[in-house]
Amino acid sequence: MDEPVGGTGDDAMSDDVSQVAPNTSTVDDDGGTGTAFRFRHETIDANPPSGRLFICHPTDLTGDGLPDLVVGGMGSTKVSTPIPGLTVERSSLPGNLFKRFETDLFWYENGGWERHEMSDGTELRLLGSTLVDFDGDGSQDVVVGQGLGFRGIYWFERPDDPRETWTEHLLRSDFEKYHDLAFGDVDNDGEPELVGVSQESEVVFYYDVPDDPRQTPWPDETKHVIEEDVNLEGLCIVDIDGDGKNELIAGTYIYRQTDDGWERETIVDGWDWTRVAVADLDDDGELEVIFAEGDSPLLGDHPGRVAWFDPPNWEQHTLRDDLYCPHSLQVADFTGNGLPDLYVSEMGLGVNDDPQHLIFENKGDGTFEEHVIATGVETHEAKVVDMTGDGRLDIVGKSYEPDAHVDIWYNES
């Protein structure tokens, strides 16, 4: 049922090559009665320069046709020092010392995984992010939002040589704690907008991109509030009902723009902290919505669930209801048969000793076969992408906390 909602708006380069040699392992999935999958795990970086990693974006920065990997985070609450075994509380360090111990935004170059710092700023404390092309030059830049206690949204503009320091622009500082950002035409005016959810401020919002995106801050008139007093997780801009107009899925709600503002439709009640994806899973010509409860049971009172929901009544089809914080959800055709499969993986957080990576193989009739393709290495916000150019879909990801590491699972199926 649609519900009306209120509110419309208002240089130094550092290439760290100190990473340890890759740690590799392989898990074979027997495939049950279906496909057999084989993935080989490799640790890209066992000691990244920031703790509580959040950002994970594969994108080709060097122009060689292979995706590189952008990673960033909020930094550790406890910071390691050059003295072996000695850590200090981050809050006790003056800001000018953070640079000595942690860097919050960096990228890895495909073909050896050399690490490059993107910013020499301190106290970035980064959370939600998205890739953008504000100036239409065809290059992918990065927009990031700060975490709890901070209010900035920053655009990091790529230089001609991405190995150099990226140009930092503070776009806005209206809200606090941006868990998710997205870039797309949410208001159907033919131009993409910067869309986000602020959990601490409890706002769903978007910004029009000004004619000169480099002006800082962006003008007040670029800000639009879709809804207030909602604490949501997960974003997707998509024409969910096939009417030729985009909708916004935020949390478990669908937002549609009307002449009077925005209307909200509830897909499901009682689901917490959702990651969201969309695909035609049952080959009926309509898009289904997939949710994974990425922070349950950590922030909820039940294990994490994964399910897909069939329109128009959003009938629920549960795939798992016993996972630990499945904060990675991707739709991809792993088998090459043209049907969208689902990839889901668990976090560890120092609690879950045997996190699972799962592929739900689409059988083409609304049913799925589950495959455990890797175990024992937690991940967060992992992405599915062909990292080698061999036509097979690999997986890249990183942990959240307490142990920071960046990983790849090569598809050798």
GROMACS .gro file of C-alpha atoms in nm:
model
  413
    1MET     CA    1   0.000   0.000   0.000
    2ASP     CA    2   0.132   0.344  -0.093
    3GLU     CA    3   0.195   0.586   0.191
    4PRO     CA    4   0.254   0.960   0.134
    5VAL     CA    5   0.575   1.089   0.286
    6GLY     CA    6   0.683   1.442   0.362
    7GLY     CA    7   0.975   1.657   0.257
    8THR     CA    8   1.119   1.782  -0.065
    9GLY     CA    9   1.433   1.986  -0.070
   10ASP     CA   10   1.566   2.185   0.050
   11ASP     CA   11   5.064   1.587  -0.275
   12ALA     CA   12   5.221   1.334  -0.196
   13MET     CA   13   5.194   1.003  -0.376
   14SER     CA   14   5.246   0.698  -0.156
   15ASP     CA   15   5.282   0.357  -0.321
   16ASP     CA   16   5.303   0.100  -0.042
   17VAL     CA   17   5.457  -0.225  -0.159
   18SER     CA   18   5.499  -0.372   0.186
   19GLN     CA   19   5.209  -0.615   0.155
   20VAL     CA   20   5.289  -0.972   0.239
   21ALA     CA   21   5.306  -1.235  -0.031
   22PRO     CA   22   4.961  -1.356  -0.133
   23ASN     CA   23   4.805  -1.617   0.088
   24THR     CA   24   4.610  -1.862  -0.124
   25SER     CA   25   4.363  -2.140  -0.063
   26THR     CA   26   4.105  -2.321  -0.272
   27VAL     CA   27   3.759  -2.458  -0.196
   28ASP     CA   28   3.595  -2.708  -0.429
   29ASP     CA   29   3.218  -2.725  -0.438
   30ASP     CA   30   3.087  -3.058  -0.555
   31GLY     CA   31   2.785  -2.886  -0.706
   32GLY     CA   32   2.530  -3.129  -0.568
   33THR     CA   33   2.315  -3.219  -0.866
   34GLY     CA   34   2.408  -2.904  -1.058
   35THR     CA   35   2.714  -2.697  -1.143
   36ALA     CA   36   3.053  -2.747  -0.976
   37PHE     CA   37   3.226  -2.425  -0.868
   38ARG     CA   38   3.593  -2.382  -0.783
   39PHE     CA   39   3.731  -2.059  -0.634
   40ARG     CA   40   4.087  -1.990  -0.521
   41HIS     CA   41   4.131  -1.739  -0.240
   42GLU     CA   42   4.421  -1.495  -0.236
   43THR     CA   43   4.492  -1.224   0.020
   44ILE     CA   44   4.565  -0.904  -0.171
   45ASP     CA   45   4.669  -0.714   0.142
   46ALA     CA   46   4.700  -0.862   0.490
   47ASN     CA   47   4.783  -0.526   0.645
   48PRO     CA   48   4.584  -0.243   0.481
   49PRO     CA   49   4.643   0.107   0.618
   50SER     CA   50   4.294   0.158   0.763
   51GLY     CA   51   4.075  -0.038   1.001
   52ARG     CA   52   3.698  -0.087   0.984
   53LEU     CA   53   3.708  -0.112   0.607
   54PHE     CA   54   3.384  -0.025   0.430
   55ILE     CA   55   3.442   0.092   0.072
   56CYS     CA   56   3.494  -0.169  -0.201
   57HIS     CA   57   3.469  -0.064  -0.568
   58PRO     CA   58   3.630  -0.249  -0.859
   59THR     CA   59   3.685  -0.011  -1.153
   60ASP     CA   60   3.948   0.026  -1.423
   61LEU     CA   61   4.161   0.324  -1.320
   62THR     CA   62   4.465   0.263  -1.539
   63GLY     CA   63   4.288   0.200  -1.872
   64ASP     CA   64   4.434  -0.146  -1.925
   65GLY     CA   65   4.092  -0.312  -1.944
   66LEU     CA   66   4.119  -0.482  -1.605
   67PRO     CA   67   3.941  -0.362  -1.290
   68ASP     CA   68   4.152  -0.214  -1.015
   69LEU     CA   69   4.012  -0.195  -0.661
   70VAL     CA   70   3.923   0.111  -0.453
   71VAL     CA   71   3.909   0.046  -0.077
   72GLY     CA   72   3.856   0.272   0.221
   73GLY     CA   73   3.719   0.288   0.569
   74MET     CA   74   3.661   0.465   0.897
   75GLY     CA   75   3.991   0.376   1.057
   76SER     CA   76   4.056   0.161   1.360
   77THR     CA   77   3.934   0.250   1.704
   78LYS     CA   78   4.275   0.122   1.817
   79VAL     CA   79   4.571   0.224   1.603
   80SER     CA   80   4.889   0.019   1.566
   81THR     CA   81   5.216   0.200   1.625
   82PRO     CA   82   5.568   0.131   1.493
   83ILE     CA   83   5.642  -0.036   1.826
   84PRO     CA   84   5.553  -0.406   1.789
   85GLY     CA   85   5.245  -0.498   1.991
   86LEU     CA   86   5.169  -0.141   2.100
   87THR     CA   87   4.834   0.011   2.005
   88VAL     CA   88   4.675   0.336   2.117
   89GLU     CA   89   4.318   0.464   2.114
   90ARG     CA   90   4.263   0.665   1.798
   91SER     CA   91   4.069   0.929   1.991
   92SER     CA   92   4.382   1.003   2.198
   93LEU     CA   93   4.592   1.094   1.894
   94PRO     CA   94   4.613   1.450   1.757
   95GLY     CA   95   4.481   1.469   1.402
   96ASN     CA   96   4.821   1.536   1.251
   97LEU     CA   97   4.944   1.200   1.377
   98PHE     CA   98   4.673   0.995   1.202
   99LYS     CA   99   4.862   1.019   0.876
  100ARG     CA  100   5.158   0.843   1.034
  101PHE     CA  101   4.947   0.540   1.120
  102GLU     CA  102   4.640   0.519   0.897
  103THR     CA  103   4.513   0.621   0.554
  104ASP     CA  104   4.139   0.599   0.491
  105LEU     CA  105   4.118   0.592   0.108
  106PHE     CA  106   4.343   0.399  -0.131
  107TRP     CA  107   4.340   0.168  -0.432
  108TYR     CA  108   4.511  -0.147  -0.555
  109GLU     CA  109   4.650  -0.181  -0.905
  110ASN     CA  110   4.550  -0.498  -1.084
  111GLY     CA  111   4.852  -0.701  -1.188
  112GLY     CA  112   5.050  -0.714  -0.865
  113TRP     CA  113   4.814  -0.528  -0.630
  114GLU     CA  114   5.044  -0.235  -0.560
  115ARG     CA  115   4.870  -0.001  -0.318
  116HIS     CA  116   4.831   0.373  -0.386
  117GLU     CA  117   4.699   0.639  -0.150
  118MET     CA  118   4.424   0.856  -0.295
  119SER     CA  119   4.424   1.122  -0.022
  120ASP     CA  120   4.670   1.269   0.223
  121GLY     CA  121   4.384   1.399   0.437
  122THR     CA  122   4.340   1.297   0.798
  123GLU     CA  123   4.029   1.205   0.993
  124LEU     CA  124   3.825   1.114   0.685
  125ARG     CA  125   3.635   0.835   0.866
  126LEU     CA  126   3.464   0.708   0.549
  127LEU     CA  127   3.149   0.499   0.524
  128GLY     CA  128   2.907   0.492   0.227
  129SER     CA  129   3.035   0.554  -0.125
  130THR     CA  130   2.956   0.539  -0.495
  131LEU     CA  131   3.132   0.579  -0.829
  132VAL     CA  132   3.040   0.891  -1.029
  133ASP     CA  133   3.120   1.082  -1.347
  134PHE     CA  134   3.011   1.435  -1.257
  135ASP     CA  135   3.196   1.611  -1.536
  136GLY     CA  136   3.114   1.368  -1.817
  137ASP     CA  137   3.477   1.295  -1.904
  138GLY     CA  138   3.417   0.920  -1.901
  139SER     CA  139   3.633   0.855  -1.595
  140GLN     CA  140   3.507   0.706  -1.272
  141ASP     CA  141   3.559   0.924  -0.968
  142VAL     CA  142   3.465   0.838  -0.609
  143VAL     CA  143   3.212   1.006  -0.378
  144VAL     CA  144   3.229   0.911  -0.012
  145GLY     CA  145   3.027   0.995   0.297
  146GLN     CA  146   3.160   1.009   0.649
  147GLY     CA  147   3.056   0.785   0.936
  148LEU     CA  148   2.913   0.838   1.282
  149GLY     CA  149   3.009   1.173   1.435
  150PHE     CA  150   3.093   1.333   1.098
  151ARG     CA  151   2.884   1.512   0.835
  152GLY     CA  152   3.083   1.550   0.515
  153ILE     CA  153   3.020   1.413   0.166
  154TYR     CA  154   3.339   1.432  -0.042
  155TRP     CA  155   3.410   1.395  -0.413
  156PHE     CA  156   3.757   1.260  -0.489
  157GLU     CA  157   3.834   1.358  -0.847
  158ARG     CA  158   4.075   1.135  -1.032
  159PRO     CA  159   4.392   1.298  -1.171
  160ASP     CA  160   4.532   1.212  -1.514
  161ASP     CA  161   4.764   0.969  -1.337
  162PRO     CA  162   4.548   0.790  -1.077
  163ARG     CA  163   4.863   0.702  -0.883
  164GLU     CA  164   4.891   1.067  -0.779
  165THR     CA  165   4.685   1.229  -0.502
  166TRP     CA  166   4.321   1.273  -0.600
  167THR     CA  167   4.156   1.617  -0.573
  168GLU     CA  168   3.924   1.643  -0.275
  169HIS     CA  169   3.599   1.845  -0.291
  170LEU     CA  170   3.367   1.882   0.010
  171LEU     CA  171   3.022   1.876  -0.153
  172ARG     CA  172   2.782   1.908   0.142
  173SER     CA  173   2.768   1.855   0.517
  174ASP     CA  174   2.395   1.847   0.589
  175PHE     CA  175   2.357   1.514   0.768
  176GLU     CA  176   2.549   1.261   0.978
  177LYS     CA  177   2.656   0.903   0.903
  178TYR     CA  178   2.601   0.814   0.538
  179HIS     CA  179   2.567   0.438   0.516
  180ASP     CA  180   2.475   0.425   0.147
  181LEU     CA  181   2.520   0.651  -0.154
  182ALA     CA  182   2.410   0.596  -0.515
  183PHE     CA  183   2.431   0.786  -0.843
  184GLY     CA  184   2.144   0.781  -1.091
  185ASP     CA  185   1.838   0.960  -1.224
  186VAL     CA  186   1.608   0.931  -0.924
  187ASP     CA  187   1.372   1.218  -1.017
  188ASN     CA  188   1.342   1.130  -1.387
  189ASP     CA  189   1.464   1.464  -1.518
  190GLY     CA  190   1.713   1.304  -1.756
  191GLU     CA  191   2.015   1.384  -1.535
  192PRO     CA  192   2.173   1.166  -1.263
  193GLU     CA  193   2.159   1.276  -0.901
  194LEU     CA  194   2.360   1.189  -0.591
  195VAL     CA  195   2.128   0.988  -0.366
  196GLY     CA  196   2.186   0.881  -0.007
  197VAL     CA  197   2.058   0.766   0.328
  198SER     CA  198   2.180   0.918   0.651
  199GLN     CA  199   2.122   0.680   0.941
  200GLU     CA  200   2.203   0.913   1.229
  201SER     CA  201   2.001   1.202   1.083
  202GLU     CA  202   1.732   0.953   0.967
  203VAL     CA  203   1.691   1.104   0.620
  204VAL     CA  204   1.655   0.980   0.261
  205PHE     CA  205   1.782   1.256   0.031
  206TYR     CA  206   1.933   1.347  -0.303
  207TYR     CA  207   2.135   1.630  -0.456
  208ASP     CA  208   2.111   1.769  -0.808
  209VAL     CA  209   2.457   1.798  -0.963
  210PRO     CA  210   2.525   2.169  -1.028
  211ASP     CA  211   2.653   2.291  -1.363
  212ASP     CA  212   2.992   2.333  -1.200
  213PRO     CA  213   3.032   2.030  -0.972
  214ARG     CA  214   3.367   2.166  -0.848
  215GLN     CA  215   3.208   2.457  -0.662
  216THR     CA  216   3.209   2.388  -0.290
  217PRO     CA  217   2.985   2.355  -0.117
  218TRP     CA  218   2.710   2.277  -0.364
  219PRO     CA  219   2.427   2.533  -0.349
  220ASP     CA  220   2.142   2.481  -0.101
  221GLU     CA  221   1.890   2.448  -0.382
  222THR     CA  222   2.055   2.125  -0.495
  223LYS     CA  223   1.933   1.949  -0.178
  224HIS     CA  224   1.608   1.750  -0.176
  225VAL     CA  225   1.465   1.545   0.112
  226ILE     CA  226   1.255   1.242   0.016
  227GLU     CA  227   1.166   1.130   0.368
  228GLU     CA  228   1.266   1.205   0.725
  229ASP     CA  229   1.248   1.000   1.047
  230VAL     CA  230   1.354   0.675   0.880
  231ASN     CA  231   1.669   0.476   0.960
  232LEU     CA  232   1.742   0.271   0.650
  233GLU     CA  233   2.016   0.069   0.484
  234GLY     CA  234   2.051  -0.025   0.118
  235LEU     CA  235   1.984   0.176  -0.201
  236CYS     CA  236   1.888   0.092  -0.560
  237ILE     CA  237   1.770   0.329  -0.837
  238VAL     CA  238   1.565   0.125  -1.084
  239ASP     CA  239   1.247   0.118  -1.291
  240ILE     CA  240   1.100  -0.154  -1.076
  241ASP     CA  241   0.752  -0.163  -1.229
  242GLY     CA  242   0.841  -0.114  -1.597
  243ASP     CA  243   0.652   0.213  -1.639
  244GLY     CA  244   0.950   0.393  -1.790
  245LYS     CA  245   1.022   0.593  -1.474
  246ASN     CA  246   1.282   0.517  -1.211
  247GLU     CA  247   1.191   0.442  -0.853
  248LEU     CA  248   1.415   0.439  -0.547
  249ILE     CA  249   1.441   0.131  -0.327
  250ALA     CA  250   1.572   0.237   0.013
  251GLY     CA  251   1.569  -0.022   0.286
  252THR     CA  252   1.253  -0.228   0.231
  253TYR     CA  253   1.059   0.063   0.082
  254ILE     CA  254   0.992   0.172  -0.276
  255TYR     CA  255   0.975   0.549  -0.323
  256ARG     CA  256   0.783   0.693  -0.622
  257GLN     CA  257   0.779   1.058  -0.710
  258THR     CA  258   0.435   1.214  -0.767
  259ASP     CA  259   0.310   1.564  -0.840
  260ASP     CA  260   0.265   1.609  -0.464
  261GLY     CA  261   0.597   1.472  -0.346
  262TRP     CA  262   0.689   1.110  -0.282
  263GLU     CA  263   0.484   0.799  -0.207
  264ARG     CA  264   0.620   0.499  -0.021
  265GLU     CA  265   0.534   0.134  -0.080
  266THR     CA  266   0.642  -0.133   0.170
  267ILE     CA  267   0.782  -0.453   0.023
  268VAL     CA  268   0.812  -0.638   0.356
  269ASP     CA  269   0.789  -0.555   0.724
  270GLY     CA  270   1.023  -0.675   0.997
  271TRP     CA  271   1.342  -0.697   0.791
  272ASP     CA  272   1.646  -0.518   0.934
  273TRP     CA  273   1.952  -0.347   0.785
  274THR     CA  274   1.900  -0.474   0.432
  275ARG     CA  275   2.132  -0.497   0.136
  276VAL     CA  276   1.927  -0.482  -0.185
  277ALA     CA  277   1.952  -0.613  -0.541
  278VAL     CA  278   1.707  -0.637  -0.830
  279ALA     CA  279   1.675  -0.888  -1.116
  280ASP     CA  280   1.423  -1.093  -1.312
  281LEU     CA  281   1.490  -1.414  -1.125
  282ASP     CA  282   1.200  -1.628  -1.247
  283ASP     CA  283   1.208  -1.520  -1.613
  284ASP     CA  284   0.856  -1.376  -1.607
  285GLY     CA  285   0.952  -1.038  -1.750
  286GLU     CA  286   0.915  -0.862  -1.416
  287LEU     CA  287   1.183  -0.751  -1.175
  288GLU     CA  288   1.207  -0.917  -0.838
  289VAL     CA  289   1.371  -0.761  -0.531
  290ILE     CA  290   1.632  -0.946  -0.325
  291PHE     CA  291   1.713  -0.855   0.035
  292ALA     CA  292   1.990  -0.975   0.267
  293GLU     CA  293   1.993  -0.865   0.631
  294GLY     CA  294   2.353  -0.748   0.630
  295ASP     CA  295   2.384  -0.658   0.999
  296SER     CA  296   2.171  -0.930   1.156
  297PRO     CA  297   2.205  -1.065   1.416
  298LEU     CA  298   2.466  -0.804   1.521
  299LEU     CA  299   2.210  -0.521   1.523
  300GLY     CA  300   1.897  -0.731   1.526
  301ASP     CA  301   1.733  -1.005   1.728
  302HIS     CA  302   1.747  -1.287   1.474
  303PRO     CA  303   1.997  -1.440   1.229
  304GLY     CA  304   2.037  -1.283   0.888
  305ARG     CA  305   1.790  -1.379   0.618
  306VAL     CA  306   1.817  -1.381   0.239
  307ALA     CA  307   1.501  -1.386   0.029
  308TRP     CA  308   1.359  -1.268  -0.300
  309PHE     CA  309   1.023  -1.098  -0.333
  310ASP     CA  310   0.789  -1.146  -0.629
  311PRO     CA  311   0.568  -0.858  -0.750
  312PRO     CA  312   0.302  -0.736  -0.749
  313ASN     CA  313   0.221  -0.861  -0.397
  314TRP     CA  314   0.586  -0.916  -0.304
  315GLU     CA  315   0.549  -1.283  -0.219
  316GLN     CA  316   0.849  -1.385  -0.011
  317HIS     CA  317   1.080  -1.674  -0.113
  318THR     CA  318   1.337  -1.737   0.159
  319LEU     CA  319   1.673  -1.885   0.059
  320ARG     CA  320   1.844  -1.881   0.401
  321ASP     CA  321   1.737  -1.764   0.746
  322ASP     CA  322   2.040  -1.859   0.957
  323LEU     CA  323   2.329  -1.643   0.834
  324TYR     CA  324   2.566  -1.418   1.029
  325CYS     CA  325   2.557  -1.064   0.892
  326PRO     CA  326   2.535  -1.135   0.516
  327HIS     CA  327   2.653  -0.787   0.416
  328SER     CA  328   2.754  -0.888   0.061
  329LEU     CA  329   2.478  -0.937  -0.197
  330GLN     CA  330   2.537  -0.948  -0.572
  331VAL     CA  331   2.342  -1.061  -0.879
  332ALA     CA  332   2.550  -1.220  -1.156
  333ASP     CA  333   2.538  -1.502  -1.410
  334PHE     CA  334   2.805  -1.739  -1.281
  335THR     CA  335   2.710  -2.029  -1.507
  336GLY     CA  336   2.686  -1.842  -1.838
  337ASN     CA  337   2.336  -1.969  -1.911
  338GLY     CA  338   2.176  -1.624  -1.914
  339LEU     CA  339   2.002  -1.664  -1.578
  340PRO     CA  340   2.088  -1.435  -1.286
  341ASP     CA  341   2.241  -1.616  -0.989
  342LEU     CA  342   2.289  -1.472  -0.641
  343TYR     CA  343   2.611  -1.434  -0.443
  344VAL     CA  344   2.587  -1.385  -0.065
  345SER     CA  345   2.861  -1.391   0.198
  346GLU     CA  346   2.894  -1.349   0.573
  347MET     CA  347   3.095  -1.123   0.798
  348GLY     CA  348   3.311  -1.247   1.086
  349LEU     CA  349   3.345  -0.959   1.333
  350GLY     CA  350   3.553  -1.175   1.565
  351VAL     CA  351   3.244  -1.385   1.642
  352ASN     CA  352   3.172  -1.598   1.336
  353ASP     CA  353   3.470  -1.834   1.302
  354ASP     CA  354   3.357  -2.000   0.979
  355PRO     CA  355   3.192  -1.744   0.750
  356GLN     CA  356   3.043  -1.880   0.431
  357HIS     CA  357   3.041  -1.759   0.073
  358LEU     CA  358   2.735  -1.883  -0.114
  359ILE     CA  359   2.616  -1.894  -0.472
  360PHE     CA  360   2.246  -1.959  -0.523
  361GLU     CA  361   2.236  -2.108  -0.871
  362ASN     CA  362   1.925  -2.008  -1.063
  363LYS     CA  363   1.754  -2.316  -1.206
  364GLY     CA  364   1.525  -2.110  -1.428
  365ASP     CA  365   1.191  -2.197  -1.269
  366GLY     CA  366   1.198  -1.982  -0.960
  367THR     CA  367   1.410  -2.234  -0.769
  368PHE     CA  368   1.774  -2.213  -0.665
  369GLU     CA  369   2.047  -2.460  -0.578
  370GLU     CA  370   2.281  -2.352  -0.298
  371HIS     CA  371   2.659  -2.387  -0.332
  372VAL     CA  372   2.912  -2.314  -0.060
  373ILE     CA  373   3.204  -2.183  -0.265
  374ALA     CA  374   3.436  -2.065   0.016
  375THR     CA  375   3.459  -2.075   0.394
  376GLY     CA  376   3.672  -1.938   0.673
  377VAL     CA  377   3.748  -1.587   0.540
  378GLU     CA  378   3.498  -1.316   0.625
  379THR     CA  379   3.412  -1.038   0.383
  380HIS     CA  380   3.201  -0.725   0.365
  381GLU     CA  381   3.055  -0.541   0.065
  382ALA     CA  382   3.222  -0.789  -0.172
  383LYS     CA  383   3.173  -0.739  -0.545
  384VAL     CA  384   3.144  -0.984  -0.835
  385VAL     CA  385   3.353  -0.889  -1.140
  386ASP     CA  386   3.589  -1.046  -1.394
  387MET     CA  387   3.923  -0.933  -1.252
  388THR     CA  388   4.146  -1.126  -1.494
  389GLY     CA  389   3.976  -1.083  -1.831
  390ASP     CA  390   3.927  -1.457  -1.878
  391GLY     CA  391   3.549  -1.429  -1.898
  392ARG     CA  392   3.489  -1.585  -1.556
  393LEU     CA  393   3.339  -1.390  -1.268
  394ASP     CA  394   3.568  -1.347  -0.968
  395ILE     CA  395   3.491  -1.200  -0.625
  396VAL     CA  396   3.675  -0.914  -0.451
  397GLY     CA  397   3.610  -0.798  -0.098
  398LYS     CA  398   3.753  -0.694   0.234
  399SER     CA  399   3.680  -0.746   0.598
  400TYR     CA  400   3.510  -0.490   0.819
  401GLU     CA  401   3.663  -0.542   1.165
  402PRO     CA  402   3.842  -0.633   1.389
  403ASP     CA  403   4.103  -0.778   1.151
  404ALA     CA  404   4.159  -0.577   0.834
  405HIS     CA  405   4.243  -0.758   0.510
  406VAL     CA  406   4.164  -0.729   0.138
  407ASP     CA  407   4.089  -1.043  -0.062
  408ILE     CA  408   4.011  -1.191  -0.400
  409TRP     CA  409   3.851  -1.523  -0.489
  410TYR     CA  410   3.958  -1.627  -0.839
  411ASN     CA  411   3.703  -1.827  -1.033
  412GLU     CA  412   3.872  -2.142  -1.160
  413SER     CA  413   3.551  -2.331  -1.236
   0.00000   0.00000   0.00000
